[in-house]
XYZ file of C-alpha atoms in Angstrom:
380
model
C -60.432 -27.028 -8.561
C -61.830 -28.661 -5.464
C -65.505 -27.963 -4.911
C -66.342 -26.148 -1.706
C -69.365 -28.368 -1.228
C -67.389 -31.608 -1.008
C -67.354 -33.214 2.443
C -66.741 -36.605 4.027
C -69.865 -38.296 5.314
C -70.169 -39.428 8.934
C -73.891 -40.029 9.183
C -74.462 -36.399 8.144
C -72.912 -33.986 5.653
C -72.232 -30.360 4.925
C -75.280 -29.226 2.966
C -74.501 -26.812 0.183
C -76.541 -23.637 0.318
C -79.279 -23.156 -2.261
C -78.924 -20.425 -4.833
C -81.407 -18.173 -3.051
C -80.575 -18.997 0.582
C -78.977 -16.678 3.123
C -75.355 -16.735 4.151
C -74.194 -18.996 6.939
C -74.631 -17.543 10.402
C -72.864 -18.066 13.709
C -75.726 -20.281 14.878
C -75.235 -22.547 11.836
C -71.663 -23.450 12.687
C -72.515 -23.773 16.382
C -75.342 -26.179 15.567
C -73.010 -28.151 13.325
C -70.432 -28.464 16.114
C -73.184 -29.477 18.535
C -74.324 -32.208 16.175
C -70.794 -33.482 15.738
C -70.159 -33.512 19.495
C -73.355 -35.536 19.983
C -72.180 -38.021 17.372
C -68.848 -38.417 19.152
C -70.270 -38.841 22.660
C -72.582 -41.553 21.362
C -69.450 -43.663 20.811
C -68.324 -45.492 23.976
C -65.916 -44.909 25.777
C -66.092 -41.175 24.877
C -68.022 -39.329 27.592
C -66.928 -35.702 27.066
C -66.355 -33.638 23.919
C -65.217 -30.047 23.713
C -64.875 -28.298 20.337
C -63.042 -24.990 20.029
C -63.250 -23.036 16.770
C -62.795 -19.466 15.535
C -65.936 -17.603 14.479
C -64.892 -15.251 11.670
C -68.106 -13.220 11.952
C -67.966 -12.748 15.729
C -64.161 -12.435 15.442
C -63.406 -14.597 18.480
C -63.071 -18.222 19.525
C -66.187 -20.169 20.433
C -66.712 -23.399 22.358
C -69.198 -26.263 22.205
C -69.346 -28.836 25.038
C -71.321 -32.059 25.183
C -71.485 -34.934 27.677
C -72.459 -38.530 27.111
C -75.797 -39.656 28.441
C -75.792 -40.160 32.233
C -72.468 -38.316 32.548
C -72.491 -35.628 35.237
C -71.262 -32.210 34.031
C -67.829 -31.002 35.148
C -67.577 -28.364 37.832
C -66.928 -24.725 36.840
C -63.395 -25.090 38.255
C -62.686 -28.098 36.027
C -64.070 -26.334 32.935
C -61.966 -23.259 33.754
C -58.886 -25.522 33.867
C -59.709 -27.020 30.451
C -60.291 -23.571 28.971
C -57.030 -22.240 30.385
C -55.146 -24.655 28.096
C -52.277 -24.791 30.583
C -52.239 -28.527 29.860
C -51.592 -27.783 26.176
C -47.814 -28.019 26.355
C -47.316 -29.005 22.712
C -48.959 -28.077 19.407
C -49.213 -31.234 17.294
C -50.046 -31.221 13.549
C -53.655 -30.849 12.433
C -55.796 -33.993 12.163
C -53.499 -36.068 14.374
C -54.875 -37.616 17.561
C -52.685 -36.937 20.596
C -52.988 -37.943 24.233
C -52.614 -35.174 26.819
C -52.380 -35.678 30.552
C -54.792 -33.557 32.583
C -54.073 -32.598 36.185
C -56.458 -34.312 38.608
C -57.973 -36.577 35.918
C -57.812 -40.352 36.035
C -59.543 -40.496 32.656
C -57.746 -40.313 29.305
C -57.721 -37.049 27.344
C -57.182 -36.767 23.586
C -56.710 -33.742 21.390
C -57.193 -33.561 17.627
C -56.184 -30.130 16.221
C -58.262 -28.713 13.374
C -56.189 -25.623 12.584
C -54.111 -22.856 14.101
C -55.717 -19.499 13.313
C -55.457 -16.094 14.956
C -52.634 -17.280 17.222
C -54.851 -19.888 18.883
C -55.569 -23.533 18.153
C -58.902 -24.902 16.967
C -59.449 -28.479 18.070
C -61.614 -31.338 19.234
C -60.891 -32.415 22.794
C -62.333 -35.684 24.041
C -62.109 -37.456 27.401
C -62.647 -41.206 27.592
C -63.051 -43.969 30.159
C -60.440 -46.115 28.429
C -58.049 -45.940 25.445
C -59.681 -45.552 22.051
C -59.587 -48.376 19.540
C -57.961 -47.717 16.164
C -61.342 -47.502 14.494
C -62.539 -44.862 16.979
C -59.281 -42.946 16.586
C -59.931 -42.848 12.846
C -63.506 -41.750 13.519
C -62.303 -38.779 15.584
C -59.768 -37.767 12.912
C -62.417 -37.920 10.216
C -64.715 -35.828 12.397
C -61.963 -33.204 12.656
C -61.494 -33.190 8.880
C -65.219 -32.759 8.320
C -65.380 -29.938 10.847
C -62.394 -28.279 9.188
C -64.172 -28.366 5.832
C -67.255 -26.788 7.352
C -65.200 -24.082 9.080
C -63.443 -23.316 5.769
C -66.805 -22.943 4.028
C -68.002 -20.716 6.872
C -64.802 -18.656 6.657
C -65.224 -18.269 2.904
C -68.795 -17.042 3.318
C -67.639 -14.659 6.031
C -65.063 -13.159 3.683
C -67.624 -12.889 0.907
C -70.052 -11.158 3.240
C -67.357 -8.615 4.141
C -66.497 -8.061 0.483
C -70.145 -7.642 -0.452
C -70.657 -5.074 2.297
C -67.615 -3.126 1.082
C -68.794 -3.190 -2.526
C -72.313 -2.163 -1.517
C -70.916 0.869 0.325
C -68.768 1.844 -2.670
C -71.598 1.460 -5.184
C -73.961 3.512 -3.046
C -71.406 6.257 -2.490
C -70.432 6.480 -6.160
C -74.037 6.171 -7.315
C -75.305 9.018 -5.171
C -72.414 11.281 -6.154
C -73.107 10.696 -9.846
C -76.848 11.126 -9.342
C -76.337 14.650 -7.976
C -74.270 15.635 -11.022
C -76.713 14.041 -13.458
C -79.626 15.805 -11.808
C -77.915 19.160 -12.258
C -77.035 18.464 -15.904
C -80.582 17.256 -16.569
C -82.007 20.480 -15.112
C -79.777 22.630 -17.343
C -80.698 20.497 -20.368
C -84.395 20.944 -19.620
C -84.033 24.736 -19.238
C -81.963 24.858 -22.409
C -84.644 22.925 -24.289
C -87.314 25.383 -23.118
C -85.185 28.354 -24.072
C -84.521 27.047 -27.573
C -88.146 26.683 -28.600
C -88.489 26.883 -32.416
C -84.680 26.810 -32.629
C -82.810 24.163 -34.696
C -80.625 23.421 -31.660
C -83.635 22.360 -29.584
C -83.452 18.814 -30.977
C -79.889 18.390 -29.695
C -80.880 19.773 -26.306
C -83.731 17.241 -26.250
C -81.270 14.427 -27.059
C -79.060 15.559 -24.179
C -82.047 15.397 -21.818
C -83.038 11.924 -23.021
C -79.443 10.714 -22.632
C -79.433 11.989 -19.073
C -82.590 9.968 -18.385
C -80.922 6.846 -19.819
C -77.871 7.427 -17.642
C -80.106 7.885 -14.598
C -81.843 4.570 -15.366
C -78.479 2.815 -15.657
C -77.369 4.457 -12.435
C -80.452 3.146 -10.636
C -79.553 -0.345 -11.857
C -76.020 0.196 -10.554
C -77.316 1.150 -7.110
C -79.772 -1.762 -7.143
C -76.815 -4.010 -7.912
C -75.487 -3.033 -4.489
C -78.513 -4.609 -2.834
C -78.513 -8.401 -3.055
C -82.027 -8.499 -1.590
C -83.270 -7.029 -4.867
C -82.170 -9.970 -7.001
C -85.001 -10.964 -9.326
C -84.076 -14.551 -10.071
C -85.669 -16.567 -12.851
C -84.638 -19.619 -14.844
C -82.362 -18.552 -17.697
C -80.498 -20.348 -20.474
C -76.734 -19.800 -20.101
C -75.829 -19.961 -23.792
C -78.595 -17.565 -24.823
C -77.410 -15.023 -22.264
C -73.817 -15.177 -23.512
C -74.968 -14.907 -27.143
C -76.969 -11.798 -26.241
C -73.903 -10.162 -24.704
C -71.858 -11.016 -27.810
C -74.558 -9.548 -30.068
C -74.477 -6.245 -28.175
C -70.705 -6.065 -28.709
C -70.907 -6.966 -32.407
C -69.876 -3.524 -33.788
C -66.584 -3.605 -31.832
C -66.117 -7.303 -32.641
C -66.525 -6.590 -36.356
C -64.187 -3.605 -36.184
C -61.387 -5.711 -34.691
C -62.326 -8.847 -36.687
C -62.321 -10.865 -33.482
C -63.636 -14.428 -33.538
C -65.594 -15.696 -30.529
C -66.162 -19.414 -29.980
C -68.859 -20.697 -27.640
C -70.066 -24.260 -26.905
C -73.162 -25.750 -28.512
C -74.239 -27.142 -25.141
C -76.041 -25.118 -22.482
C -77.615 -25.349 -19.053
C -80.301 -23.604 -17.040
C -79.358 -21.213 -14.245
C -81.499 -19.549 -11.598
C -80.221 -15.978 -11.808
C -81.110 -12.322 -12.112
C -80.991 -12.082 -15.892
C -80.179 -8.350 -16.206
C -77.474 -8.412 -13.562
C -75.823 -11.601 -14.803
C -75.886 -10.249 -18.349
C -73.951 -7.276 -17.006
C -71.291 -9.708 -15.757
C -70.866 -11.230 -19.219
C -71.033 -7.776 -20.832
C -68.147 -6.557 -18.658
C -65.935 -9.636 -19.082
C -66.520 -9.960 -22.832
C -66.104 -6.219 -23.378
C -62.681 -6.366 -21.717
C -61.770 -9.471 -23.718
C -62.652 -7.775 -27.025
C -60.938 -4.528 -26.040
C -57.634 -6.211 -25.165
C -57.731 -8.745 -28.009
C -55.430 -8.104 -30.964
C -56.972 -7.589 -34.402
C -58.169 -10.949 -35.782
C -57.700 -12.457 -32.321
C -59.739 -15.253 -30.786
C -61.905 -15.270 -27.657
C -62.945 -18.661 -26.308
C -65.934 -19.205 -24.053
C -66.375 -22.604 -22.437
C -68.279 -24.150 -19.579
C -68.197 -27.350 -17.590
C -71.503 -28.489 -16.154
C -71.433 -30.298 -12.806
C -74.259 -31.606 -10.679
C -74.614 -28.522 -8.475
C -72.669 -25.835 -10.329
C -71.296 -24.677 -13.651
C -67.757 -23.433 -14.305
C -67.626 -20.747 -17.018
C -64.333 -19.658 -18.612
C -63.741 -16.726 -20.968
C -60.205 -16.380 -22.357
C -58.586 -13.980 -24.815
C -55.261 -13.598 -26.639
C -54.474 -10.140 -25.330
C -51.379 -8.976 -23.405
C -52.483 -10.820 -20.279
C -52.377 -9.606 -16.696
C -49.454 -8.472 -14.567
C -49.022 -9.519 -10.940
C -50.425 -6.138 -9.917
C -53.408 -6.636 -12.230
C -54.196 -10.011 -10.661
C -54.185 -8.453 -7.194
C -56.231 -5.378 -8.104
C -58.362 -6.361 -11.098
C -61.555 -6.458 -8.992
C -60.612 -3.417 -6.905
C -62.907 -0.409 -7.422
C -61.529 2.280 -9.793
C -58.585 0.143 -10.913
C -58.494 -0.038 -14.724
C -55.934 -0.604 -17.477
C -58.397 0.526 -20.138
C -58.029 4.061 -21.374
C -61.121 5.917 -20.266
C -62.275 2.996 -18.123
C -64.094 3.659 -14.864
C -62.566 0.722 -13.003
C -66.006 -0.349 -11.822
C -66.947 -2.972 -14.443
C -65.204 -5.956 -12.887
C -65.965 -4.695 -9.380
C -69.665 -4.749 -10.214
C -69.268 -8.142 -11.906
C -67.738 -9.604 -8.751
C -70.465 -8.102 -6.581
C -73.161 -9.670 -8.778
C -71.480 -13.084 -8.807
C -71.065 -13.034 -5.022
C -74.730 -12.083 -4.617
C -75.558 -15.215 -6.618
C -73.388 -17.225 -4.187
C -70.827 -17.893 -6.884
C -67.161 -17.029 -7.274
C -65.056 -15.253 -9.884
C -61.313 -15.013 -10.420
C -58.745 -14.053 -13.055
C -55.591 -15.815 -14.181
C -52.838 -15.510 -16.768
C -52.724 -18.152 -19.481
C -49.404 -19.937 -19.986
C -49.182 -19.041 -23.677
C -50.715 -15.559 -23.865
C -53.767 -13.677 -22.719
C -56.056 -13.593 -19.707
C -58.832 -15.856 -18.515
C -61.766 -15.041 -16.265
C -63.548 -17.923 -14.563
C -66.970 -17.846 -12.937
C -68.637 -20.550 -10.846
C -72.408 -20.319 -10.457
C -74.770 -22.689 -8.628
C -77.145 -24.773 -10.739
C -80.730 -25.235 -9.536
C -81.405 -28.661 -8.078
C -83.979 -30.824 -9.758
C -87.445 -30.040 -8.468
C -86.558 -26.442 -7.540
């Protein structure tokens, strides 16, 4: 899998976000385009650069313009002509440099498309005093590739932000609905306990009340999970966290005689321990549930410089095409008695940690869930 943080270097690079940083904003991508346009206009004979891109958060196309030093700005009429794109009579492939003739211009105009999204092109347009050398043509193409990578990262974060907002709304709605019911049950349990004083059934009524309090605590954690600002991140050992989740599932593991293999190696992550444990609890619980008796569950991880890839696979019946499309959808479950919220919550937590999670079907048999989480940089 190609890392989202990879980028070609042209005197600057796409900086991967830290584990605890905010999502990219519209000003981030605009500043990036501004920096790139300044880099291009510093190369003679380029004296004008115009970058057009689609902002997925603002949901429209944006423009960045930059002139070379000592170059007089174009008139509003000229800029209106460039923005009209009436000169754009052909739509060449992305990352190819193409010369376009502009009406009323004696200078040379080039266009390097970045992508075609939302029925409009995204591109770098440059105007030069003379034809570009081959090395400068390559420079422009590489600039377009770099910008495309940045836009893709920005688009990915935009989608994640939308997904997180949706999941937050669902968790809050479900949480508050359940809280009302639990409050009513707790009240009846309390009244029942008072009415059964010196009665043998009072102990069971007390247990019901205590169970309601436990459920209310878990519900509060569920609602807190819908608020990424409440992440309490600390340095945690990955292997120890997975072992703890396995230990909690030991009764079911013993009942089904399932074997679970995990690596001897480990790494340190900067995460919210309770929430990330819930991710492993949900994935491993599903793996054990769907595993055949005496089946095998394999946990593995690959440690990279800035991230760790965690895989958990089982030998169960696998996932259908519908499962793959809906497995993280709220209330979708193939488990009898399942709420359909476990994997939804897991995805929300992973996204809050600026990671990613996905499911796939193994070629032989079973399902595999993969999680990518950022690793703290040295010195952090």
